[in-house]
N, C-alpha and C. Protein backbone atom coordinates (compact mmCIF):
# COMPACT_ATOMS: atom_id res chain seq x y z
N MET A 1 24.81 74.96 -1.41
CA MET A 1 24.03 74.25 -2.42
C MET A 1 22.76 75.03 -2.75
N ASP A 2 22.35 74.96 -4.00
CA ASP A 2 21.09 75.58 -4.39
C ASP A 2 19.93 74.68 -3.95
N CYS A 3 18.74 75.25 -4.00
CA CYS A 3 17.57 74.52 -3.52
C CYS A 3 17.31 73.25 -4.34
N TYR A 4 17.79 73.18 -5.59
CA TYR A 4 17.58 71.99 -6.41
C TYR A 4 18.12 70.74 -5.70
N PHE A 5 19.23 70.92 -4.99
CA PHE A 5 19.89 69.78 -4.35
C PHE A 5 18.96 69.07 -3.38
N TYR A 6 18.08 69.82 -2.73
CA TYR A 6 17.20 69.26 -1.72
C TYR A 6 15.86 68.78 -2.29
N SER A 7 15.75 68.81 -3.62
CA SER A 7 14.50 68.39 -4.25
C SER A 7 14.25 66.90 -4.01
N PRO A 8 13.02 66.53 -3.61
CA PRO A 8 12.68 65.11 -3.45
C PRO A 8 12.88 64.31 -4.74
N LYS A 9 12.76 65.01 -5.90
CA LYS A 9 12.93 64.32 -7.19
C LYS A 9 14.37 63.82 -7.36
N ARG A 10 15.32 64.60 -6.85
CA ARG A 10 16.71 64.17 -6.97
C ARG A 10 16.96 62.92 -6.13
N ILE A 11 16.43 62.90 -4.93
CA ILE A 11 16.58 61.75 -4.05
C ILE A 11 15.88 60.53 -4.65
N TYR A 12 14.71 60.78 -5.23
CA TYR A 12 13.95 59.68 -5.86
C TYR A 12 14.75 59.06 -7.00
N LEU A 13 15.35 59.90 -7.84
CA LEU A 13 16.16 59.40 -8.95
C LEU A 13 17.30 58.53 -8.45
N LYS A 14 17.99 59.01 -7.46
CA LYS A 14 19.14 58.27 -6.92
C LYS A 14 18.70 56.92 -6.34
N ASN A 15 17.58 56.92 -5.62
CA ASN A 15 17.07 55.67 -5.05
C ASN A 15 16.65 54.68 -6.13
N GLN A 16 16.04 55.19 -7.19
CA GLN A 16 15.62 54.33 -8.29
C GLN A 16 16.81 53.64 -8.94
N ILE A 17 17.90 54.38 -9.09
CA ILE A 17 19.11 53.80 -9.69
C ILE A 17 19.73 52.76 -8.75
N GLN A 18 19.82 53.10 -7.49
CA GLN A 18 20.48 52.23 -6.52
C GLN A 18 19.68 50.95 -6.26
N ASN A 19 18.34 51.04 -6.32
CA ASN A 19 17.50 49.91 -5.91
C ASN A 19 16.99 49.05 -7.07
N ASN A 20 17.21 49.47 -8.29
CA ASN A 20 16.74 48.71 -9.46
C ASN A 20 17.92 48.40 -10.37
N ASN A 21 18.85 47.63 -9.85
CA ASN A 21 20.12 47.44 -10.55
C ASN A 21 20.37 46.01 -10.99
N SER A 22 19.30 45.26 -11.29
CA SER A 22 19.49 43.86 -11.70
C SER A 22 20.12 43.75 -13.08
N ASN A 23 19.91 44.76 -13.95
CA ASN A 23 20.44 44.71 -15.31
C ASN A 23 21.67 45.59 -15.52
N PHE A 24 22.12 46.24 -14.47
CA PHE A 24 23.28 47.11 -14.63
C PHE A 24 24.03 47.27 -13.31
N ASP A 25 25.28 47.66 -13.44
CA ASP A 25 26.09 48.02 -12.28
C ASP A 25 25.97 49.52 -12.05
N VAL A 26 26.11 49.94 -10.81
CA VAL A 26 26.03 51.36 -10.50
C VAL A 26 27.39 51.85 -10.03
N ILE A 27 27.89 52.89 -10.69
CA ILE A 27 29.12 53.52 -10.23
C ILE A 27 28.82 54.99 -9.90
N ASP A 28 29.67 55.57 -9.11
CA ASP A 28 29.53 56.99 -8.77
C ASP A 28 30.49 57.81 -9.61
N GLY A 29 30.23 59.11 -9.67
CA GLY A 29 31.10 59.99 -10.43
C GLY A 29 32.56 59.88 -10.03
N LYS A 30 32.80 59.66 -8.74
CA LYS A 30 34.19 59.60 -8.24
C LYS A 30 34.92 58.35 -8.72
N ASP A 31 34.17 57.35 -9.25
CA ASP A 31 34.79 56.13 -9.76
C ASP A 31 35.38 56.32 -11.15
N LEU A 32 35.03 57.41 -11.81
CA LEU A 32 35.55 57.69 -13.14
C LEU A 32 36.90 58.40 -13.03
N ASN A 33 37.68 58.29 -14.08
CA ASN A 33 39.00 58.94 -14.12
C ASN A 33 38.82 60.38 -14.62
N ILE A 34 38.65 61.31 -13.70
CA ILE A 34 38.43 62.71 -14.06
C ILE A 34 39.76 63.46 -14.06
N ILE A 35 40.07 64.06 -15.20
CA ILE A 35 41.37 64.71 -15.42
C ILE A 35 41.30 66.18 -15.00
N THR A 36 42.30 66.62 -14.28
CA THR A 36 42.36 68.02 -13.86
C THR A 36 43.17 68.84 -14.86
N GLN A 37 43.05 70.15 -14.77
CA GLN A 37 43.77 71.03 -15.70
C GLN A 37 45.27 70.98 -15.46
N MET A 38 46.03 71.36 -16.48
CA MET A 38 47.49 71.31 -16.34
C MET A 38 47.95 72.35 -15.31
N GLY A 39 48.99 71.97 -14.57
CA GLY A 39 49.53 72.84 -13.54
C GLY A 39 50.47 73.89 -14.10
N ASN A 40 50.95 74.75 -13.22
CA ASN A 40 51.81 75.87 -13.65
C ASN A 40 53.10 75.40 -14.30
N GLU A 41 53.67 74.30 -13.79
CA GLU A 41 54.93 73.81 -14.35
C GLU A 41 54.75 73.34 -15.79
N GLU A 42 53.66 72.58 -16.03
CA GLU A 42 53.39 72.12 -17.39
C GLU A 42 53.01 73.27 -18.29
N LEU A 43 52.25 74.22 -17.74
CA LEU A 43 51.86 75.41 -18.50
C LEU A 43 53.10 76.18 -18.98
N GLU A 44 54.08 76.31 -18.11
CA GLU A 44 55.30 77.03 -18.47
C GLU A 44 56.06 76.30 -19.58
N LYS A 45 56.11 74.97 -19.50
CA LYS A 45 56.80 74.19 -20.52
C LYS A 45 56.13 74.32 -21.88
N ARG A 46 54.81 74.45 -21.87
CA ARG A 46 54.05 74.47 -23.13
C ARG A 46 53.59 75.87 -23.52
N SER A 47 54.13 76.87 -22.92
CA SER A 47 53.65 78.24 -23.14
C SER A 47 53.77 78.69 -24.60
N ALA A 48 54.76 78.16 -25.33
CA ALA A 48 54.95 78.56 -26.72
C ALA A 48 54.49 77.48 -27.71
N HIS A 49 53.84 76.46 -27.17
CA HIS A 49 53.37 75.36 -28.03
C HIS A 49 52.08 75.78 -28.75
N ILE A 50 51.95 75.42 -30.01
CA ILE A 50 50.73 75.74 -30.77
C ILE A 50 49.69 74.64 -30.55
N PHE A 51 48.53 75.04 -30.06
CA PHE A 51 47.45 74.11 -29.79
C PHE A 51 46.20 74.48 -30.59
N LYS A 52 45.40 73.46 -30.90
CA LYS A 52 44.00 73.71 -31.25
C LYS A 52 43.28 73.91 -29.91
N TYR A 53 42.32 74.84 -29.88
CA TYR A 53 41.61 75.12 -28.64
C TYR A 53 40.11 75.14 -28.88
N VAL A 54 39.38 74.37 -28.06
CA VAL A 54 37.92 74.28 -28.17
C VAL A 54 37.28 74.85 -26.92
N ASP A 55 36.34 75.76 -27.11
CA ASP A 55 35.68 76.41 -25.98
C ASP A 55 34.25 75.88 -25.83
N ILE A 56 33.62 76.23 -24.71
CA ILE A 56 32.20 75.92 -24.52
C ILE A 56 31.41 76.60 -25.65
N GLY A 57 30.48 75.89 -26.23
CA GLY A 57 29.71 76.44 -27.34
C GLY A 57 30.22 75.98 -28.69
N ASN A 58 31.42 75.37 -28.72
CA ASN A 58 31.97 74.85 -29.98
C ASN A 58 31.65 73.38 -30.19
N THR A 59 30.91 72.78 -29.26
CA THR A 59 30.53 71.38 -29.41
C THR A 59 29.05 71.27 -29.75
N GLU A 60 28.75 70.35 -30.65
CA GLU A 60 27.39 70.19 -31.17
C GLU A 60 26.59 69.24 -30.27
N LYS A 61 25.33 69.55 -30.06
CA LYS A 61 24.52 68.84 -29.07
C LYS A 61 24.14 67.42 -29.48
N ASP A 62 23.62 67.22 -30.69
CA ASP A 62 23.02 65.94 -31.03
C ASP A 62 24.04 64.83 -31.26
N LEU A 63 25.05 65.09 -32.10
CA LEU A 63 26.02 64.05 -32.45
C LEU A 63 27.36 64.23 -31.75
N GLY A 64 27.48 65.24 -30.91
CA GLY A 64 28.69 65.42 -30.14
C GLY A 64 29.92 65.74 -30.95
N GLU A 65 29.75 66.52 -32.00
CA GLU A 65 30.89 66.87 -32.85
C GLU A 65 31.41 68.27 -32.51
N ILE A 66 32.67 68.52 -32.88
CA ILE A 66 33.30 69.82 -32.63
C ILE A 66 33.11 70.70 -33.85
N GLY A 67 32.65 71.92 -33.60
CA GLY A 67 32.46 72.86 -34.69
C GLY A 67 33.70 73.72 -34.87
N ASP A 68 33.64 74.93 -34.39
CA ASP A 68 34.74 75.88 -34.55
C ASP A 68 35.80 75.67 -33.48
N TYR A 69 37.00 76.19 -33.74
CA TYR A 69 38.09 76.14 -32.76
C TYR A 69 39.13 77.21 -33.11
N GLU A 70 39.94 77.56 -32.14
CA GLU A 70 41.06 78.48 -32.36
C GLU A 70 42.35 77.68 -32.46
N GLU A 71 43.39 78.30 -33.00
CA GLU A 71 44.70 77.65 -33.03
C GLU A 71 45.77 78.71 -32.84
N ASP A 72 46.55 78.56 -31.76
CA ASP A 72 47.56 79.58 -31.42
C ASP A 72 48.47 79.00 -30.34
N ILE A 73 49.50 79.78 -29.98
CA ILE A 73 50.34 79.34 -28.86
C ILE A 73 49.55 79.52 -27.56
N THR A 74 49.93 78.77 -26.56
CA THR A 74 49.18 78.75 -25.30
C THR A 74 49.03 80.15 -24.70
N LEU A 75 50.09 80.94 -24.72
CA LEU A 75 50.05 82.26 -24.10
C LEU A 75 49.03 83.18 -24.75
N ASN A 76 48.72 82.96 -26.02
CA ASN A 76 47.77 83.82 -26.72
C ASN A 76 46.32 83.33 -26.61
N LEU A 77 46.14 82.15 -26.06
CA LEU A 77 44.80 81.60 -25.90
C LEU A 77 44.19 82.07 -24.57
N PRO A 78 42.87 81.97 -24.41
CA PRO A 78 42.23 82.39 -23.15
C PRO A 78 42.81 81.66 -21.94
N SER A 79 42.74 82.27 -20.79
CA SER A 79 43.30 81.68 -19.57
C SER A 79 42.57 80.41 -19.16
N ARG A 80 41.37 80.19 -19.70
CA ARG A 80 40.62 78.96 -19.40
C ARG A 80 41.05 77.78 -20.29
N ALA A 81 41.97 78.02 -21.22
CA ALA A 81 42.46 76.96 -22.11
C ALA A 81 43.52 76.15 -21.37
N ARG A 82 43.08 75.24 -20.51
CA ARG A 82 44.02 74.53 -19.63
C ARG A 82 43.79 73.02 -19.55
N GLN A 83 42.79 72.51 -20.28
CA GLN A 83 42.53 71.07 -20.24
C GLN A 83 43.15 70.41 -21.48
N ILE A 84 44.22 69.64 -21.30
CA ILE A 84 44.84 68.93 -22.42
C ILE A 84 44.13 67.59 -22.61
N ALA A 85 43.60 67.38 -23.81
CA ALA A 85 42.78 66.19 -24.05
C ALA A 85 43.50 65.16 -24.91
N THR A 86 43.16 63.91 -24.69
CA THR A 86 43.62 62.78 -25.48
C THR A 86 42.43 62.24 -26.25
N SER A 87 42.63 61.75 -27.47
CA SER A 87 41.52 61.20 -28.24
C SER A 87 40.83 60.09 -27.44
N GLY A 88 39.51 60.13 -27.44
CA GLY A 88 38.73 59.19 -26.65
C GLY A 88 38.26 59.76 -25.33
N ASP A 89 38.87 60.87 -24.88
CA ASP A 89 38.39 61.54 -23.67
C ASP A 89 36.98 62.05 -23.89
N ILE A 90 36.21 62.13 -22.81
CA ILE A 90 34.87 62.70 -22.86
C ILE A 90 34.91 64.07 -22.22
N LEU A 91 34.38 65.07 -22.93
CA LEU A 91 34.31 66.43 -22.41
C LEU A 91 32.85 66.78 -22.15
N LEU A 92 32.52 66.96 -20.88
CA LEU A 92 31.15 67.28 -20.46
C LEU A 92 31.09 68.75 -20.05
N PRO A 93 30.35 69.59 -20.80
CA PRO A 93 30.25 71.00 -20.40
C PRO A 93 29.61 71.14 -19.03
N ARG A 94 30.20 71.97 -18.20
CA ARG A 94 29.70 72.15 -16.84
C ARG A 94 28.48 73.07 -16.74
N PRO A 95 28.37 74.14 -17.56
CA PRO A 95 27.18 75.00 -17.46
C PRO A 95 25.90 74.22 -17.72
N THR A 96 24.89 74.44 -16.87
CA THR A 96 23.67 73.65 -16.91
C THR A 96 23.00 73.66 -18.28
N GLY A 97 22.99 74.79 -18.96
CA GLY A 97 22.33 74.87 -20.26
C GLY A 97 23.07 74.18 -21.38
N SER A 98 24.29 73.72 -21.12
CA SER A 98 25.11 73.10 -22.17
C SER A 98 25.45 71.64 -21.89
N ASN A 99 24.88 71.08 -20.82
CA ASN A 99 25.28 69.73 -20.38
C ASN A 99 25.13 68.65 -21.45
N GLU A 100 24.19 68.83 -22.38
CA GLU A 100 23.95 67.79 -23.38
C GLU A 100 24.98 67.83 -24.51
N SER A 101 25.73 68.92 -24.63
CA SER A 101 26.69 69.05 -25.73
C SER A 101 28.01 68.36 -25.39
N ILE A 102 27.91 67.07 -25.14
CA ILE A 102 29.06 66.27 -24.73
C ILE A 102 29.80 65.78 -25.97
N VAL A 103 31.12 65.74 -25.90
CA VAL A 103 31.91 65.32 -27.06
C VAL A 103 32.91 64.25 -26.66
N ILE A 104 33.09 63.28 -27.58
CA ILE A 104 34.21 62.35 -27.47
C ILE A 104 35.33 62.93 -28.32
N VAL A 105 36.48 63.18 -27.74
CA VAL A 105 37.57 63.85 -28.46
C VAL A 105 38.03 62.97 -29.63
N PRO A 106 37.92 63.47 -30.87
CA PRO A 106 38.36 62.69 -32.04
C PRO A 106 39.87 62.73 -32.21
N GLU A 107 40.37 61.85 -33.08
CA GLU A 107 41.82 61.74 -33.30
C GLU A 107 42.46 63.06 -33.70
N GLU A 108 41.74 63.84 -34.54
CA GLU A 108 42.33 65.09 -35.03
C GLU A 108 42.46 66.16 -33.94
N PHE A 109 41.86 65.90 -32.75
CA PHE A 109 42.01 66.83 -31.63
C PHE A 109 42.80 66.21 -30.49
N ASN A 110 43.53 65.13 -30.78
CA ASN A 110 44.41 64.55 -29.78
C ASN A 110 45.48 65.57 -29.38
N ASP A 111 45.76 65.69 -28.10
CA ASP A 111 46.72 66.67 -27.57
C ASP A 111 46.31 68.11 -27.91
N SER A 112 45.01 68.37 -27.81
CA SER A 112 44.48 69.73 -28.00
C SER A 112 44.04 70.28 -26.65
N LEU A 113 43.81 71.58 -26.62
CA LEU A 113 43.35 72.23 -25.39
C LEU A 113 41.84 72.44 -25.41
N PHE A 114 41.24 72.23 -24.27
CA PHE A 114 39.81 72.49 -24.10
C PHE A 114 39.64 73.40 -22.88
N SER A 115 38.50 74.07 -22.84
CA SER A 115 38.21 75.01 -21.75
C SER A 115 38.05 74.27 -20.43
N THR A 116 38.41 74.94 -19.34
CA THR A 116 38.16 74.40 -18.00
C THR A 116 36.67 74.40 -17.69
N GLY A 117 35.87 74.94 -18.60
CA GLY A 117 34.41 74.85 -18.47
C GLY A 117 33.89 73.46 -18.79
N PHE A 118 34.77 72.59 -19.28
CA PHE A 118 34.43 71.18 -19.50
C PHE A 118 34.91 70.34 -18.32
N MET A 119 34.16 69.31 -17.99
CA MET A 119 34.66 68.28 -17.10
C MET A 119 35.24 67.19 -17.99
N GLN A 120 36.47 66.80 -17.74
CA GLN A 120 37.18 65.87 -18.62
C GLN A 120 37.27 64.49 -17.98
N ILE A 121 36.74 63.49 -18.70
CA ILE A 121 36.73 62.11 -18.21
C ILE A 121 37.55 61.25 -19.17
N ARG A 122 38.43 60.44 -18.64
CA ARG A 122 39.27 59.57 -19.47
C ARG A 122 38.85 58.11 -19.25
N PRO A 123 38.09 57.53 -20.20
CA PRO A 123 37.67 56.13 -20.10
C PRO A 123 38.83 55.18 -20.34
N GLU A 124 38.58 53.89 -20.10
CA GLU A 124 39.62 52.87 -20.26
C GLU A 124 39.90 52.57 -21.73
N ASP A 125 38.86 52.58 -22.56
CA ASP A 125 39.03 52.26 -23.98
C ASP A 125 37.91 52.90 -24.78
N LYS A 126 37.90 52.66 -26.11
CA LYS A 126 36.92 53.29 -26.99
C LYS A 126 35.50 52.84 -26.71
N ASN A 127 35.32 51.56 -26.38
CA ASN A 127 33.98 51.06 -26.08
C ASN A 127 33.41 51.71 -24.83
N GLN A 128 34.24 51.82 -23.79
CA GLN A 128 33.76 52.48 -22.58
C GLN A 128 33.50 53.96 -22.83
N SER A 129 34.32 54.56 -23.68
CA SER A 129 34.14 55.97 -24.02
C SER A 129 32.78 56.19 -24.68
N PHE A 130 32.46 55.35 -25.66
CA PHE A 130 31.19 55.49 -26.38
C PHE A 130 30.01 55.22 -25.46
N LEU A 131 30.13 54.18 -24.63
CA LEU A 131 29.04 53.83 -23.72
C LEU A 131 28.79 54.95 -22.71
N LEU A 132 29.85 55.51 -22.15
CA LEU A 132 29.69 56.62 -21.21
C LEU A 132 29.06 57.83 -21.88
N TRP A 133 29.47 58.09 -23.13
CA TRP A 133 28.89 59.21 -23.88
C TRP A 133 27.38 59.06 -23.99
N ILE A 134 26.93 57.84 -24.31
CA ILE A 134 25.49 57.56 -24.42
C ILE A 134 24.81 57.79 -23.08
N ILE A 135 25.39 57.23 -22.02
CA ILE A 135 24.76 57.28 -20.70
C ILE A 135 24.70 58.71 -20.17
N LEU A 136 25.79 59.47 -20.35
CA LEU A 136 25.82 60.85 -19.85
C LEU A 136 24.82 61.74 -20.57
N LYS A 137 24.48 61.39 -21.81
CA LYS A 137 23.49 62.17 -22.56
C LYS A 137 22.05 61.74 -22.22
N SER A 138 21.90 60.65 -21.50
CA SER A 138 20.57 60.13 -21.20
C SER A 138 19.80 61.07 -20.28
N GLU A 139 18.48 60.95 -20.34
CA GLU A 139 17.62 61.79 -19.50
C GLU A 139 17.88 61.55 -18.02
N LEU A 140 18.19 60.30 -17.68
CA LEU A 140 18.44 59.95 -16.28
C LEU A 140 19.62 60.72 -15.70
N ILE A 141 20.71 60.83 -16.46
CA ILE A 141 21.88 61.57 -15.97
C ILE A 141 21.66 63.07 -16.09
N GLN A 142 21.05 63.50 -17.18
CA GLN A 142 20.82 64.93 -17.37
C GLN A 142 19.94 65.51 -16.27
N LYS A 143 18.98 64.74 -15.80
CA LYS A 143 18.14 65.21 -14.69
C LYS A 143 18.95 65.34 -13.40
N GLN A 144 19.85 64.39 -13.18
CA GLN A 144 20.71 64.49 -11.99
C GLN A 144 21.57 65.75 -12.06
N LEU A 145 22.14 66.02 -13.23
CA LEU A 145 22.98 67.21 -13.39
C LEU A 145 22.16 68.48 -13.13
N PHE A 146 20.92 68.48 -13.59
CA PHE A 146 20.06 69.64 -13.37
C PHE A 146 19.85 69.90 -11.88
N TYR A 147 19.57 68.85 -11.12
CA TYR A 147 19.30 69.01 -9.69
C TYR A 147 20.57 69.28 -8.88
N LEU A 148 21.72 69.02 -9.48
CA LEU A 148 22.98 69.25 -8.77
C LEU A 148 23.66 70.55 -9.18
N GLN A 149 22.97 71.37 -9.98
CA GLN A 149 23.55 72.63 -10.40
C GLN A 149 23.77 73.55 -9.19
N SER A 150 24.78 74.38 -9.29
CA SER A 150 25.04 75.36 -8.24
C SER A 150 25.49 76.67 -8.87
N GLY A 151 25.31 77.76 -8.14
CA GLY A 151 25.67 79.08 -8.65
C GLY A 151 24.44 79.80 -9.19
N SER A 152 24.43 81.11 -9.05
CA SER A 152 23.28 81.90 -9.48
C SER A 152 23.52 82.65 -10.78
N VAL A 153 24.75 83.10 -11.03
CA VAL A 153 25.05 83.86 -12.25
C VAL A 153 25.10 82.93 -13.44
N GLN A 154 25.88 81.86 -13.35
CA GLN A 154 25.94 80.85 -14.40
C GLN A 154 25.90 79.47 -13.74
N PRO A 155 24.68 78.94 -13.53
CA PRO A 155 24.55 77.64 -12.86
C PRO A 155 25.32 76.56 -13.60
N GLU A 156 26.02 75.71 -12.84
CA GLU A 156 26.80 74.66 -13.48
C GLU A 156 26.91 73.47 -12.54
N ILE A 157 27.37 72.35 -13.09
CA ILE A 157 27.66 71.18 -12.29
C ILE A 157 29.16 71.21 -11.96
N THR A 158 29.49 71.20 -10.70
CA THR A 158 30.90 71.28 -10.30
C THR A 158 31.49 69.86 -10.25
N PRO A 159 32.81 69.74 -10.45
CA PRO A 159 33.43 68.42 -10.35
C PRO A 159 33.17 67.75 -9.00
N ASP A 160 33.16 68.52 -7.92
CA ASP A 160 32.92 67.95 -6.59
C ASP A 160 31.52 67.35 -6.49
N ASN A 161 30.52 68.08 -6.99
CA ASN A 161 29.14 67.57 -6.96
C ASN A 161 29.01 66.32 -7.84
N PHE A 162 29.67 66.37 -9.01
CA PHE A 162 29.61 65.23 -9.92
C PHE A 162 30.20 63.98 -9.26
N LYS A 163 31.36 64.13 -8.65
CA LYS A 163 32.03 62.99 -8.02
C LYS A 163 31.23 62.44 -6.84
N GLU A 164 30.67 63.33 -6.06
CA GLU A 164 30.03 62.93 -4.81
C GLU A 164 28.62 62.39 -4.99
N TYR A 165 27.84 62.95 -5.92
CA TYR A 165 26.41 62.67 -5.93
C TYR A 165 25.85 62.01 -7.18
N VAL A 166 26.57 62.05 -8.31
CA VAL A 166 26.01 61.48 -9.53
C VAL A 166 26.16 59.97 -9.53
N SER A 167 25.05 59.26 -9.74
CA SER A 167 25.05 57.80 -9.84
C SER A 167 24.86 57.42 -11.31
N ILE A 168 25.73 56.52 -11.79
CA ILE A 168 25.75 56.18 -13.22
C ILE A 168 25.48 54.69 -13.39
N PRO A 169 24.36 54.33 -14.05
CA PRO A 169 24.08 52.91 -14.30
C PRO A 169 24.84 52.42 -15.54
N ILE A 170 25.61 51.34 -15.38
CA ILE A 170 26.37 50.76 -16.49
C ILE A 170 25.75 49.41 -16.86
N PRO A 171 25.20 49.27 -18.06
CA PRO A 171 24.57 48.00 -18.46
C PRO A 171 25.55 46.82 -18.39
N LYS A 172 24.99 45.64 -18.17
CA LYS A 172 25.81 44.43 -18.06
C LYS A 172 25.72 43.58 -19.33
N GLY A 173 26.75 42.79 -19.58
CA GLY A 173 26.76 41.72 -20.57
C GLY A 173 26.18 42.07 -21.92
N GLU A 174 25.24 41.20 -22.38
CA GLU A 174 24.64 41.34 -23.70
C GLU A 174 23.84 42.63 -23.83
N ASN A 175 23.27 43.08 -22.71
CA ASN A 175 22.51 44.32 -22.72
C ASN A 175 23.41 45.50 -23.10
N LYS A 176 24.64 45.47 -22.59
CA LYS A 176 25.61 46.52 -22.91
C LYS A 176 25.93 46.51 -24.41
N LYS A 177 26.20 45.33 -24.96
CA LYS A 177 26.52 45.22 -26.39
C LYS A 177 25.35 45.70 -27.26
N LYS A 178 24.14 45.34 -26.84
CA LYS A 178 22.95 45.72 -27.60
C LYS A 178 22.79 47.24 -27.63
N ILE A 179 22.96 47.88 -26.47
CA ILE A 179 22.81 49.33 -26.39
C ILE A 179 23.86 50.03 -27.25
N ILE A 180 25.11 49.56 -27.18
CA ILE A 180 26.18 50.17 -27.97
C ILE A 180 25.89 50.05 -29.46
N GLN A 181 25.48 48.84 -29.91
CA GLN A 181 25.22 48.63 -31.33
C GLN A 181 24.04 49.46 -31.82
N GLU A 182 22.96 49.50 -31.04
CA GLU A 182 21.78 50.29 -31.42
C GLU A 182 22.13 51.77 -31.53
N ALA A 183 22.94 52.27 -30.60
CA ALA A 183 23.34 53.68 -30.62
C ALA A 183 24.21 53.97 -31.83
N LYS A 184 25.14 53.07 -32.14
CA LYS A 184 26.00 53.26 -33.31
C LYS A 184 25.19 53.29 -34.59
N ASP A 185 24.20 52.40 -34.69
CA ASP A 185 23.34 52.37 -35.88
C ASP A 185 22.55 53.66 -36.03
N LEU A 186 22.01 54.16 -34.91
CA LEU A 186 21.23 55.40 -34.95
C LEU A 186 22.09 56.59 -35.34
N ILE A 187 23.30 56.64 -34.80
CA ILE A 187 24.20 57.76 -35.12
C ILE A 187 24.61 57.72 -36.59
N LYS A 188 24.89 56.51 -37.10
CA LYS A 188 25.24 56.39 -38.52
C LYS A 188 24.10 56.87 -39.41
N ARG A 189 22.87 56.47 -39.06
CA ARG A 189 21.70 56.91 -39.84
C ARG A 189 21.55 58.42 -39.79
N ALA A 190 21.78 59.00 -38.61
CA ALA A 190 21.66 60.45 -38.45
C ALA A 190 22.72 61.18 -39.28
N LYS A 191 23.95 60.67 -39.28
CA LYS A 191 25.01 61.30 -40.05
C LYS A 191 24.76 61.17 -41.55
N ASP A 192 24.28 59.98 -41.98
CA ASP A 192 23.96 59.77 -43.40
C ASP A 192 22.84 60.72 -43.83
N TYR A 193 21.84 60.88 -42.96
CA TYR A 193 20.73 61.78 -43.27
C TYR A 193 21.22 63.22 -43.40
N ARG A 194 22.13 63.62 -42.52
CA ARG A 194 22.64 64.99 -42.57
C ARG A 194 23.44 65.23 -43.84
N VAL A 195 24.25 64.23 -44.25
CA VAL A 195 25.01 64.37 -45.50
C VAL A 195 24.07 64.53 -46.69
N GLU A 196 23.02 63.69 -46.72
CA GLU A 196 22.04 63.76 -47.81
C GLU A 196 21.32 65.11 -47.82
N ARG A 197 20.97 65.57 -46.63
CA ARG A 197 20.27 66.86 -46.53
C ARG A 197 21.15 67.99 -47.02
N ASN A 198 22.43 67.97 -46.64
CA ASN A 198 23.36 69.03 -47.07
C ASN A 198 23.57 69.03 -48.58
N LEU A 199 23.61 67.82 -49.18
CA LEU A 199 23.76 67.72 -50.63
C LEU A 199 22.54 68.31 -51.34
N ARG A 200 21.35 67.99 -50.82
CA ARG A 200 20.12 68.53 -51.41
C ARG A 200 20.07 70.05 -51.27
N LEU A 201 20.49 70.54 -50.11
CA LEU A 201 20.50 71.99 -49.88
C LEU A 201 21.47 72.68 -50.83
N LYS A 202 22.65 72.08 -51.03
CA LYS A 202 23.64 72.65 -51.93
C LYS A 202 23.13 72.70 -53.36
N LYS A 203 22.48 71.60 -53.80
CA LYS A 203 21.92 71.57 -55.16
C LYS A 203 20.84 72.62 -55.34
N ALA A 204 20.01 72.79 -54.31
CA ALA A 204 18.94 73.79 -54.38
C ALA A 204 19.52 75.20 -54.47
N GLN A 205 20.58 75.47 -53.71
CA GLN A 205 21.22 76.78 -53.74
C GLN A 205 21.88 77.05 -55.08
N GLU A 206 22.53 76.01 -55.64
CA GLU A 206 23.16 76.15 -56.96
C GLU A 206 22.12 76.38 -58.04
N SER A 207 21.00 75.69 -57.90
CA SER A 207 19.91 75.85 -58.88
C SER A 207 19.36 77.27 -58.85
N LEU A 208 19.19 77.82 -57.65
CA LEU A 208 18.68 79.19 -57.52
C LEU A 208 19.68 80.21 -58.06
N ALA A 209 20.97 79.92 -57.86
CA ALA A 209 22.01 80.85 -58.30
C ALA A 209 22.10 80.93 -59.82
N THR A 210 21.77 79.82 -60.51
CA THR A 210 21.87 79.80 -61.96
C THR A 210 20.55 80.07 -62.68
N SER A 211 19.48 80.23 -61.89
CA SER A 211 18.17 80.51 -62.49
C SER A 211 18.15 81.92 -63.06
N PRO A 212 17.44 82.12 -64.22
CA PRO A 212 17.36 83.48 -64.80
C PRO A 212 16.60 84.42 -63.89
N THR A 213 17.06 85.62 -63.79
CA THR A 213 16.40 86.63 -62.95
C THR A 213 15.17 87.16 -63.67
N ILE A 214 14.05 87.16 -62.97
CA ILE A 214 12.80 87.67 -63.55
C ILE A 214 12.63 89.13 -63.16
N VAL A 215 12.58 89.98 -64.17
CA VAL A 215 12.39 91.41 -63.91
C VAL A 215 10.94 91.76 -64.17
N GLY A 216 10.28 92.27 -63.14
CA GLY A 216 8.85 92.59 -63.27
C GLY A 216 8.62 94.06 -63.49
């Protein structure tokens, strides 16, 4: 373990979660359904199957959307293309600098391949998927991931550390519904703002392109 693991701040965070749980339930990383990469037998069966493939760095930080991707048969994709995802799965990047770029797999990427650099979590339903996405992006969880990083070349959170040491507060009852609705409203506003911004940018670019050139 790296020295971060022994930080008093990490222990303090864990104690705060465990001891102040009147408004939420506490689960550990091992309580989540974490999906492992496909084995050699499944890999052989799907070796000529055409997949969409998403790598680390192709997921957007703020709204958790997928940007670029490759599409090819399995044998032509990188050897790390081994996580088969179902829509609604949560993909958490393991490298410490990318932990916030979490994505909920959309319908158009159902049965797609993702890098083994992601930790793959399969929630029970869409509501749990969205709630976990919010919680995993929170400062409380992100700080835990930071203190649990290991490795010197490319520090990351390992599945074993996540399962053993990460404590996740799950809101109860009406508080849970309120958090989900507020988050959905904020995301909708952010997406609407981005659409409006892109339209304004496009109009400005078109205006510049059609403006007469001034020769001095």
